[in-house]
Coordinates of C-alpha atoms in Angstrom, one line a residue:
X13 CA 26.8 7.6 -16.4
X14 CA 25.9 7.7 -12.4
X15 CA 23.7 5.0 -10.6
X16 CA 20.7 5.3 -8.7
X17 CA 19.3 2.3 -5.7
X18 CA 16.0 2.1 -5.0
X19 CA 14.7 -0.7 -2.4
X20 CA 11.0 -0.9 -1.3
X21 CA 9.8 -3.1 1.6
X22 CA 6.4 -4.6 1.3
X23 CA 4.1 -6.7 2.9
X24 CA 5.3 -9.7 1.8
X25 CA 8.6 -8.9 -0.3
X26 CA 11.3 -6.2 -0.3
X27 CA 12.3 -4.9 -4.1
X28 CA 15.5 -3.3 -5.2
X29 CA 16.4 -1.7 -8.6
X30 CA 19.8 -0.7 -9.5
X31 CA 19.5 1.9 -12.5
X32 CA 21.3 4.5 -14.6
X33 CA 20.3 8.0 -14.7
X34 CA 18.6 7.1 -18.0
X35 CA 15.9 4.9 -16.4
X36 CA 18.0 1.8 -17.8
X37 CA 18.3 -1.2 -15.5
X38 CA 21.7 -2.3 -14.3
X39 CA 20.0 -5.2 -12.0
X40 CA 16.8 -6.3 -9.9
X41 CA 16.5 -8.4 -6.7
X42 CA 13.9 -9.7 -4.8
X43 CA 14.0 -10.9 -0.9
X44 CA 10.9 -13.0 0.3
X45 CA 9.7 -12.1 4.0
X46 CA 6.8 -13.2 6.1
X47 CA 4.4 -11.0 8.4
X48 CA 3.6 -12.1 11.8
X49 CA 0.3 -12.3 13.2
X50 CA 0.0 -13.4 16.7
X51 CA -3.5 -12.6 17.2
X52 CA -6.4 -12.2 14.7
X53 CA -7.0 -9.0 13.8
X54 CA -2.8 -8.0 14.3
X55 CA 0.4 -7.7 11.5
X56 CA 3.3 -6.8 12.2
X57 CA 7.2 -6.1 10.8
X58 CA 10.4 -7.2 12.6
X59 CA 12.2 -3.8 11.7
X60 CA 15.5 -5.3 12.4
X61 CA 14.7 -8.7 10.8
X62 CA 12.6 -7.5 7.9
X63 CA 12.9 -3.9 7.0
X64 CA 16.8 -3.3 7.7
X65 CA 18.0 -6.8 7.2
X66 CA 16.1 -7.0 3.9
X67 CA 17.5 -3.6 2.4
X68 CA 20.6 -4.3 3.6
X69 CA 21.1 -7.4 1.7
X70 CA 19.5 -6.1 -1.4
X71 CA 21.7 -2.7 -1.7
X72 CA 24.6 -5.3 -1.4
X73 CA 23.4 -7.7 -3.9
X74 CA 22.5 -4.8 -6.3
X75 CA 25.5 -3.0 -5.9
X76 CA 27.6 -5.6 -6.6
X77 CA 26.5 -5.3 -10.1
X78 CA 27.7 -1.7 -10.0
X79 CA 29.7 -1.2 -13.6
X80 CA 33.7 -0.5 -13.0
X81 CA 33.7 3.8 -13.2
X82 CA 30.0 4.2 -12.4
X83 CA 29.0 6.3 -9.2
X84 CA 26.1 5.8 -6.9
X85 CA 24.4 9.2 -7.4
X86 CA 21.3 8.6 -4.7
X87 CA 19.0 6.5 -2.8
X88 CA 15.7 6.3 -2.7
X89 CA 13.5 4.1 0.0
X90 CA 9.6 3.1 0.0
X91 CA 7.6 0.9 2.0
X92 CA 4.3 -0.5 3.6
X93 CA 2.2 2.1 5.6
X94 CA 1.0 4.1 7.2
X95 CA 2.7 2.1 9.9
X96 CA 3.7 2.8 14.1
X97 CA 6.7 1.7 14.8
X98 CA 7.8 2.8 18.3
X99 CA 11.4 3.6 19.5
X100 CA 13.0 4.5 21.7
X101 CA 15.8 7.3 22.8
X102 CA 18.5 5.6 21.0
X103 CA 15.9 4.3 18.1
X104 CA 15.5 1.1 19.1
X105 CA 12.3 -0.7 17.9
X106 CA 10.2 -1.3 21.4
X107 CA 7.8 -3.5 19.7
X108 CA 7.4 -4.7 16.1
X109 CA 5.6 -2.2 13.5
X110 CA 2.2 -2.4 13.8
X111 CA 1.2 -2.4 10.1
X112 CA -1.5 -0.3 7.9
X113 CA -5.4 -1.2 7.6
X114 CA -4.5 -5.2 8.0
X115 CA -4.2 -4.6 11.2
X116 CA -7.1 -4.0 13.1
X117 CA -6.5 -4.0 16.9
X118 CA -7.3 -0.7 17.3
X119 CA -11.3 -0.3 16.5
X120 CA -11.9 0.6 20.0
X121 CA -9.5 3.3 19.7
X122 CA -11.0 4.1 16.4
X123 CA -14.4 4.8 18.2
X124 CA -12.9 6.7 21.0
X125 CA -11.3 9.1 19.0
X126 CA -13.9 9.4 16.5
X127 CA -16.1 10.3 19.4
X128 CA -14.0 12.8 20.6
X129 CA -12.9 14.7 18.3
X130 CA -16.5 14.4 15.9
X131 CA -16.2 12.7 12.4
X132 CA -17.6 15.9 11.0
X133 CA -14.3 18.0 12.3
X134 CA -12.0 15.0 11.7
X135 CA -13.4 14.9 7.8
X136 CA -12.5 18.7 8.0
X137 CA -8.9 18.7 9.0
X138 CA -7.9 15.6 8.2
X139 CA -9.5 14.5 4.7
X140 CA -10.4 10.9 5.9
X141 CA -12.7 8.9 8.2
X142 CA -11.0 7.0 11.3
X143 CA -10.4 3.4 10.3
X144 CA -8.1 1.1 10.5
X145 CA -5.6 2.6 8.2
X146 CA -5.4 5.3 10.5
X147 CA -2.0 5.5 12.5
X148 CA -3.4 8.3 15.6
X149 CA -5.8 4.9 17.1
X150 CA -2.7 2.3 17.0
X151 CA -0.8 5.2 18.7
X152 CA -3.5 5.1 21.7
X153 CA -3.5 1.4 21.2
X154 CA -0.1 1.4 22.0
X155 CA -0.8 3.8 24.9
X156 CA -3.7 1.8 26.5
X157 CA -2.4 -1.7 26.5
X158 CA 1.2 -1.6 26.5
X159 CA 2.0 1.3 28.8
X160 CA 5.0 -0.3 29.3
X161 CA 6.2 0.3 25.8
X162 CA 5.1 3.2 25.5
X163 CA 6.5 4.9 28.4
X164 CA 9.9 4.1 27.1
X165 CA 8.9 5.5 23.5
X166 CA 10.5 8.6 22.2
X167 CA 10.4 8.4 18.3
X168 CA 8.8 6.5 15.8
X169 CA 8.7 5.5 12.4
X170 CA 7.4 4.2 9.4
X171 CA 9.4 1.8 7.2
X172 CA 10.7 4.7 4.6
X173 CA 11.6 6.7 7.9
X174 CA 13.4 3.9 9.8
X175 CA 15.3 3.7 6.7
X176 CA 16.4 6.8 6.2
X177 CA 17.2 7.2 9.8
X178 CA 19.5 4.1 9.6
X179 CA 21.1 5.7 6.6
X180 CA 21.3 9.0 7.6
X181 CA 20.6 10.0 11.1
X182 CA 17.9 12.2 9.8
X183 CA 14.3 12.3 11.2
X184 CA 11.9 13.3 8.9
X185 CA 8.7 11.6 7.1
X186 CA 7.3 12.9 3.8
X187 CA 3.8 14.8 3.4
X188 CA 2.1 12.3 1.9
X189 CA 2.4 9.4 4.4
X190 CA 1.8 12.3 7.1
X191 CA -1.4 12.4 5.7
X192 CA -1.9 9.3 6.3
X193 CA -1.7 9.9 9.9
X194 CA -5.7 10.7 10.7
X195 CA -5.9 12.2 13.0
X196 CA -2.7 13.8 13.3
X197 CA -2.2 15.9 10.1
X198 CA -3.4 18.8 9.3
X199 CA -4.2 17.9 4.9
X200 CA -4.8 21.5 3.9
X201 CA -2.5 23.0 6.1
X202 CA 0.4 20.4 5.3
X203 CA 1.5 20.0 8.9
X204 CA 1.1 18.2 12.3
X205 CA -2.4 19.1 14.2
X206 CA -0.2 19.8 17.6
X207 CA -3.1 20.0 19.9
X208 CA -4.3 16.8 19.1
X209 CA -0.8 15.0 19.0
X210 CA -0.1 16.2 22.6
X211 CA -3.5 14.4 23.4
X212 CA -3.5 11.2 21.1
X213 CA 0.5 10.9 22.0
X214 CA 1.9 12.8 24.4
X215 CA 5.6 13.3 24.9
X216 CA 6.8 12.3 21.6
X217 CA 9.7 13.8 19.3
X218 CA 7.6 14.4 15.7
X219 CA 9.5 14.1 12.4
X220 CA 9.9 16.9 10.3
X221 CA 7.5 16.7 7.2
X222 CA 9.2 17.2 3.5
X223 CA 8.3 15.7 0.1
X224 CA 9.4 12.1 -1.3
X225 CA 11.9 14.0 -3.6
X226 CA 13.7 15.9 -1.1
X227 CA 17.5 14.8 -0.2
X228 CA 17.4 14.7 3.0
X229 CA 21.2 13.9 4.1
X230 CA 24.1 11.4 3.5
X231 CA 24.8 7.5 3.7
X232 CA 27.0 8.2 7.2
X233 CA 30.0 5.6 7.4
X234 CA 28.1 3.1 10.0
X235 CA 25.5 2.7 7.7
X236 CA 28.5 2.5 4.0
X237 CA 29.3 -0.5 6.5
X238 CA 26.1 -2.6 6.7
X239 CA 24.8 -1.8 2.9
X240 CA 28.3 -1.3 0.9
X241 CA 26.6 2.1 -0.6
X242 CA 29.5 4.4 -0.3
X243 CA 29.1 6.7 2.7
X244 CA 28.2 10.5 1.4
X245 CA 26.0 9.6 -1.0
X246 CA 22.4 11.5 -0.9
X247 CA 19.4 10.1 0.4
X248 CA 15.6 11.0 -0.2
X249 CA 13.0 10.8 2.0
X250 CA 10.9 8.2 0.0
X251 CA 7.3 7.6 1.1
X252 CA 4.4 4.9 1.4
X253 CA 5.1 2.4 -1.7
X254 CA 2.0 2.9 -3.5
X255 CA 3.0 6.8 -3.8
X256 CA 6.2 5.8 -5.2
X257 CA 4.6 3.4 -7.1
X258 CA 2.5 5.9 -9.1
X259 CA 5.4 7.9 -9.8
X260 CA 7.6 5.0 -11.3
X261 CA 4.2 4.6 -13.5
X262 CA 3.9 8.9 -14.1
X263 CA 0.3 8.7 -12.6
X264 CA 1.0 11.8 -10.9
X265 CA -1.2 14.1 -12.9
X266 CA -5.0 15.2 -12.3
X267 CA -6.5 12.8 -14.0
X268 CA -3.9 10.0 -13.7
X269 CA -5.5 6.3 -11.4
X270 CA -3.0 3.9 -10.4
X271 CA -4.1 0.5 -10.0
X272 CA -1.4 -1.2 -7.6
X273 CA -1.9 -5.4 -7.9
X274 CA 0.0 -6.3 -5.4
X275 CA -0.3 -8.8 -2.1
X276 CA -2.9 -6.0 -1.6
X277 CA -4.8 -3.8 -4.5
X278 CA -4.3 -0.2 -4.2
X279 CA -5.7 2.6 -5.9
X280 CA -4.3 6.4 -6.2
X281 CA -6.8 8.5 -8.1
X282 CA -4.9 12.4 -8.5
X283 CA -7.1 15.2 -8.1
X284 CA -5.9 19.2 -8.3
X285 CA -7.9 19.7 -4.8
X286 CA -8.8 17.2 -1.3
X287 CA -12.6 15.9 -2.5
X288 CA -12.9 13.8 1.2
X289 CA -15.2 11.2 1.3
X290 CA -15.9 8.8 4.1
X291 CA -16.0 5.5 1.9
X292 CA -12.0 7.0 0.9
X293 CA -8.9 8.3 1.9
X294 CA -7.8 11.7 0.9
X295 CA -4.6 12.6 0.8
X296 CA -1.2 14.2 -0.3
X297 CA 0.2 13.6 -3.4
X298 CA 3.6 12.0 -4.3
X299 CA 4.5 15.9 -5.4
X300 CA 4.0 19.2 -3.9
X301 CA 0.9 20.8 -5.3
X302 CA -1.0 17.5 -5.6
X303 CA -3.5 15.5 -3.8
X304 CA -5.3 11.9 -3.8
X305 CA -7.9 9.9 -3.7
X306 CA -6.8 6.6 -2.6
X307 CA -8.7 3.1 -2.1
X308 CA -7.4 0.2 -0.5
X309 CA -8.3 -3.4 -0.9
X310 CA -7.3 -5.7 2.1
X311 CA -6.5 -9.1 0.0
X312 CA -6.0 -9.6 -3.3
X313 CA -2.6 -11.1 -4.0
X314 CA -3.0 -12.3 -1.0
X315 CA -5.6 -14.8 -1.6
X316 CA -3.9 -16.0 -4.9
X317 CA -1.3 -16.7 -2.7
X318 CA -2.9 -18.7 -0.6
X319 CA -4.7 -20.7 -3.2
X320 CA -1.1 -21.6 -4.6
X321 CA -0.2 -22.9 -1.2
X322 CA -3.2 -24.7 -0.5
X323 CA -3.5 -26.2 -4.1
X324 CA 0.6 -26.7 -4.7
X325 CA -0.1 -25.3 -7.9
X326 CA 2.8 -22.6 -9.6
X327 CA 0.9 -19.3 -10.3
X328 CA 1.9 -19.9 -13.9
X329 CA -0.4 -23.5 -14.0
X330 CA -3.0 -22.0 -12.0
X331 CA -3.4 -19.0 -14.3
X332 CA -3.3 -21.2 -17.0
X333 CA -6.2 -23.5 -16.2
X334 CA -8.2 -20.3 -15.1
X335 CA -7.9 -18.8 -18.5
X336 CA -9.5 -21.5 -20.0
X337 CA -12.4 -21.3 -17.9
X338 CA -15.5 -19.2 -18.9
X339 CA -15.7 -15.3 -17.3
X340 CA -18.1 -16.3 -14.4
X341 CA -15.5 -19.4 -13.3
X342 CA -18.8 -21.3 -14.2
X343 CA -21.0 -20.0 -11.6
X344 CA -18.6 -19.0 -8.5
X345 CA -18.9 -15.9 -7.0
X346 CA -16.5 -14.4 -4.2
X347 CA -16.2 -11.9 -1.5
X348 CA -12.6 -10.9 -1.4
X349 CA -12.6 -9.7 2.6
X350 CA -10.5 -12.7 3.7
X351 CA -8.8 -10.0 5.9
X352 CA -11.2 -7.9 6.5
X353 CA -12.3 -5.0 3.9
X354 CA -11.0 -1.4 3.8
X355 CA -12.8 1.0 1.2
X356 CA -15.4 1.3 0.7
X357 CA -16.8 -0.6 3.0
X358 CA -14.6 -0.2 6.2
X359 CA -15.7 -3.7 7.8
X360 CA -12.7 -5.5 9.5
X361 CA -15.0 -8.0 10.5
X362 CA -16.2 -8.8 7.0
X363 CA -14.5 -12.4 6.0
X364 CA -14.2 -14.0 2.7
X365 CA -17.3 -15.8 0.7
X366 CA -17.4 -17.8 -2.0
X367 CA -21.1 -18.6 -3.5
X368 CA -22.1 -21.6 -5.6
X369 CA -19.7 -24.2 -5.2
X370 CA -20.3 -28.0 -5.9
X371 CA -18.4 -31.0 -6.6
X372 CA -17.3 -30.1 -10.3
X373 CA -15.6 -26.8 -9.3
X374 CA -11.9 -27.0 -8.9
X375 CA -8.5 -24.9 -7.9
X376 CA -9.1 -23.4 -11.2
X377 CA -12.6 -22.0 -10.8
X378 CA -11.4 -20.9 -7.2
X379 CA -8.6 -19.0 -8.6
X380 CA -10.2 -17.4 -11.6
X381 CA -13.1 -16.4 -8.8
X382 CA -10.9 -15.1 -6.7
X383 CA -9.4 -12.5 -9.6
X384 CA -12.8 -12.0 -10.9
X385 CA -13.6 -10.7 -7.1
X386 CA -10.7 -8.1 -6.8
X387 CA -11.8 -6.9 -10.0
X388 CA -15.1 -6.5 -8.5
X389 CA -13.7 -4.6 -5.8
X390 CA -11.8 -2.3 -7.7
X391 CA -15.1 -1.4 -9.9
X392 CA -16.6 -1.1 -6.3
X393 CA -13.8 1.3 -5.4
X394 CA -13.7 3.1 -9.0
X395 CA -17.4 4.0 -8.5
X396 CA -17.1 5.4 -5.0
X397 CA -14.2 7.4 -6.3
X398 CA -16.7 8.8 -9.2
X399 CA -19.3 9.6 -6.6
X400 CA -16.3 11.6 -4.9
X401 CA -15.9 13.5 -7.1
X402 CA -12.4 12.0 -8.6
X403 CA -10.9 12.7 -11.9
X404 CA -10.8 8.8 -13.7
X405 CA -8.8 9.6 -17.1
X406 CA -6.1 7.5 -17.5
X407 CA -5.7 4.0 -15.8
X408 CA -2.1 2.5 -15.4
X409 CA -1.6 -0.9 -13.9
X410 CA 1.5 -1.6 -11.9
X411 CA 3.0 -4.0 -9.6
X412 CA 4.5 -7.9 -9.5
X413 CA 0.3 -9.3 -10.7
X414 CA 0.1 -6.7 -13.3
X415 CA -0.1 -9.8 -15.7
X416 CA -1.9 -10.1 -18.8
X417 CA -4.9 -12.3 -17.2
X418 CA -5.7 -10.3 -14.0
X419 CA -5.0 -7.6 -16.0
X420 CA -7.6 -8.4 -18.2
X421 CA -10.5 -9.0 -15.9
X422 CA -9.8 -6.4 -14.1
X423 CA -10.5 -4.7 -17.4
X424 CA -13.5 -6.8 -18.4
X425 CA -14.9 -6.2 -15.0
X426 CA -14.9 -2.3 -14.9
X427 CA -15.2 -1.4 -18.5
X428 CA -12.1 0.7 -18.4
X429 CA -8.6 0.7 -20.8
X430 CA -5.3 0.0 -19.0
X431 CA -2.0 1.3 -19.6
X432 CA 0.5 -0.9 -18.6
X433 CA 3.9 0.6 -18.4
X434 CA 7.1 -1.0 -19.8
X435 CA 8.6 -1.5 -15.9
X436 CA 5.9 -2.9 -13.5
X437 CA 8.5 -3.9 -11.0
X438 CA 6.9 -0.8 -8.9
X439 CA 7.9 0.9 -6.4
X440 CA 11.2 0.5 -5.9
X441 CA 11.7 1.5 -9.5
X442 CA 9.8 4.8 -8.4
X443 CA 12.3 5.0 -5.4
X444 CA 15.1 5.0 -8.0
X445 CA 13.5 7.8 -10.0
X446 CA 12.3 9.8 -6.8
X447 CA 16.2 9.8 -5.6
X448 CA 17.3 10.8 -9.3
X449 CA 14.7 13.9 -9.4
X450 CA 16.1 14.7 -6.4
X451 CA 19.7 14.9 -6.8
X452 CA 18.8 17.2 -10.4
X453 CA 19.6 14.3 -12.5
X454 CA 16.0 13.8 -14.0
X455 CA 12.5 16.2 -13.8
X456 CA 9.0 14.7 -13.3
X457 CA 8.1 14.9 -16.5
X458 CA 11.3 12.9 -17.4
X459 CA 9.3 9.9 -16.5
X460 CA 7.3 8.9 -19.7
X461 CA 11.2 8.5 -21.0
X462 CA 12.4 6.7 -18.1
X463 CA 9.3 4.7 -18.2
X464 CA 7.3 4.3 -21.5
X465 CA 4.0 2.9 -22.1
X466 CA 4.0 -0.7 -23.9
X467 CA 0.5 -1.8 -24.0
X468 CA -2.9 -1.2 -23.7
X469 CA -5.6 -3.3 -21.9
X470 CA -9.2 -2.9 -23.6
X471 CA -12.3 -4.5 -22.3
X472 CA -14.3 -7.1 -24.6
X473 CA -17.8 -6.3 -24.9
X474 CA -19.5 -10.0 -24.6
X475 CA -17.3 -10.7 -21.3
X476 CA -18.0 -7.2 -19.9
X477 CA -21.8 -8.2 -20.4
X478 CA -21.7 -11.1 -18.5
X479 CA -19.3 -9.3 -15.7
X480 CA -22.3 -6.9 -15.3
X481 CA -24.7 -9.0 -14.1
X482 CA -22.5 -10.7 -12.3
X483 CA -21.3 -7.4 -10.9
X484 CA -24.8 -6.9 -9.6
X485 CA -25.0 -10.5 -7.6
X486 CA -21.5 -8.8 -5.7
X487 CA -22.9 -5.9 -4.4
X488 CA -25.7 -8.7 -2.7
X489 CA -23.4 -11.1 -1.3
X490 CA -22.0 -8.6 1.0
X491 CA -25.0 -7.5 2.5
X492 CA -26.9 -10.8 2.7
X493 CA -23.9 -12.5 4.3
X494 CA -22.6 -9.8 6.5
X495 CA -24.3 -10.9 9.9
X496 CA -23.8 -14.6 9.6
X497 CA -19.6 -13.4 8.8
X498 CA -19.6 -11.5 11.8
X499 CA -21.3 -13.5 13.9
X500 CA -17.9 -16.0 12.9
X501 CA -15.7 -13.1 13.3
X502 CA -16.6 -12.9 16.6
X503 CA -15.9 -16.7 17.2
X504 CA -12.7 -16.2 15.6
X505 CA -11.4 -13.3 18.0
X506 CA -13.2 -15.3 20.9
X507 CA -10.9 -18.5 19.8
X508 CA -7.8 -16.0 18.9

């Protein structure tokens, strides 16, 4: 029996999974890590500090569960993006990584672009609308206001690239977070748009693109140092966590939506052919031959996070009290857009709302409103994707909140059965599964065994009632409340 690693770094955690070549787990680890945000509107990564201190630690932890006469057949890496990290010639970070659509510093750049090049022609080439999830306006970000950095830049990366570049000296990035880099990427074509990278970035070294599943070199011995994985061993390229979250789940079919609850909530919808739509983001699949719609929430984890902090409440107390309260959290209602929003509506200056509060409400309505509103958005999403055209057969819910509460609104709230697989640890468990597809020990379809399905979400009629009305009241608040929010976003990037 061999062993496979796979370590994702997100937002707010790293992951790491040490399996057999069956799928079975040998051991699991978990390494907290905190985002910095020096002005409103910017996150970023320390790559040293959080991407390469965290995987080192976990591929030393994990492997020191290694079974006596088990191999390390592969590694597979995933994380947060798209992402700019800029290095330079000897790939040192200049800056800290500029994360994905939380960060929204570059909405100048965003209209600049989308001027120049047309959003009509952009739409074409690209599969997706210039937002803040696009990686070409932090690149002239970058350009424009720290010329200093980036006239010493060279290379950069995302956090699955850094990786594998600390592992392996290779300098690649996978299709799918390529695709990611609007507007860089060429989706039909599958390659870099070279005109316009010599004008959004000139002078820079660009990776070569190959799939998640792809070994793309060996652990060389500086690296066997720092992790303790034994220097030779393959590496794959990895990609964007979500990605590699949907295949750890097998949503990787036409047909196939992965709902991601995570510190953010993500959405992969697979379709056979690009179906772009401005309120989305089309993209490459996890696989060659496949492509996505994908949908991004800005908070959702995220704000049960910070009601845990602010209350002192454990997640298990708080989700506790909130089941016992009434689908409605007895008349609260709440905008999830405490960052900002991504799809649909592409508004980094909406901010968070909650509607009908009064003295009797508690940290329990507040945190039962704020899962009823990411299930909101997610409906919100789901519907867009519809309109898109998207292929919405089989849900799967994933990730660290795919727990049977959330889980269950979220179902309530859209009217839609959930799979929930076996192992929701996510995308590091995809990582694992990438790297073992990669190195011949397991096909895609090996999957449902490495993987299996153990329940089944289905929505209650009588609560799904009530969420539709209510449902109807969400798709107000925004509106009505959207120039009074940015009329305080303004105030808060004034004070920032």
């Amino acid at each position: 029996m061999t062993l496979l690693l796979g370590i994702d770094i997100g937002t707010s955690s790293s992951k790491g999974v040490l399996t057999r070549d069956d799928g079975q787990f040998v051991a699991q680890a978990v390494r907290e890590h905190a985002t910095s945000s020096p002005r409103p509107g910017w996150v970023e990564h320390d790559a040293e500090e959080v991407w390469w201190r965290d995987f080192t630690g976990l591929a030393a932890e994990l492997l020191a569960h290694a079974p006596a006469g088990e191999r390390l057949a592969g590694v597979g890496v995933s994380g947060i993006g798209p992402c700019l990290l800029p290095a330079g010639d000897a790939d040192e970070p200049l800056r800290p990584a500029i994360l994905y659509g939380v960060d929204t510093r570059a909405g100048d750049q965003v209209a600049e672009l989308t001027a120049c090049y047309g959003p009509d022609e952009i739409m074409r080439r690209c599969g997706s609308a210039l937002t803040s999830q696009a990686l070409g306006p932090k690149f002239a970000w970058v350009r424009q206001r720290e010329p200093e950095v980036y006239g010493r830049m060279r290379r950069w990366y995302m956090a699955s690239s850094y990786l594998v570049r600390r592992l392996t000296g290779a300098y690649v990035l996978d299709h799918h977070s390529a695709s990611q880099c609007d507007p860089l990427h060429d989706l039909r074509g599958g390659g870099w748009i070279e005109e316009w990278c010599e004008e959004v970035a000139p002078g820079l070294e660009w990776p070569e693109l190959v799939w998640p599943a792809q070994v793309v070199g060996e652990v060389i011995p500086g690296a066997a140092t720092a992790t303790g994985i034994p220097a030779g061993t393959p590496v794959v390229a990895g990609t964007i966590d979500a990605w590699a979250e949907s295949a750890s789940a097998g949503a990787t079919a036409p047909g196939d939506l992965m709902l991601m609850y995570g510190t953010t909530m993500f959405l992969v919808d697979v379709v056979g052919e690009p179906v772009p739509d401005v309120r989305l983001w089309s993209t490459a699949g996890a696989y060659e031959g496949t492509y996505c719609l994908a949908a991004g929430m800005a908070t959702s984890g995220a704000i049960t996070a910070w009601l845990r902090d602010l209350t002192g409440a454990g997640y298990a107390t708080l989700t506790e009290e909130a089941a016992e309260l009434p689908p409605g959290a007895e008349g609260l209602l709440m905008l999830p857009y405490f960052a900002g929003e991504r799809t649909p509506v592409f508004d980094p200056d909406a901010r968070g709302v909650v509607a009908g509060l009064t003295l009797r409400h508690g940290r329990a309505h507040l945190y039962r409103a704020a899962l009823e509103a990411t299930a909101f958005g997610v409906r919100h999403n789901l519907a867009a994707m519809r309109e898109a055209g998207g292929d919405l057969r089989r849900l799967v819910a994933v990730g660290g909140g795919a727990r049977d509460l959330w889980t269950q609104i979220v179902t309530d709230v859209t009217g839609l059965e959930q799979s929930v697989p076996r192992h929701t640890v996510g995308a590091a468990h995809g990582d694992a599964f990438l790297a073992a597809v990669g190195t011949g020990l397991a096909r895609r379809e090996d999957i449902a065994e490495w993987n299996p399905h153990r329940s089944t979400v289905v929505p209650d009629p009588d609560r799904a009632r009530i969420y539709d009305e209510l449902y109807g009241h969400y798709l107000e608040l925004y509106p009505s409340t959207r120039e009074v929010v940015h009329a305080l976003a303004a105030r808060q990037h004034a004070d920032g």
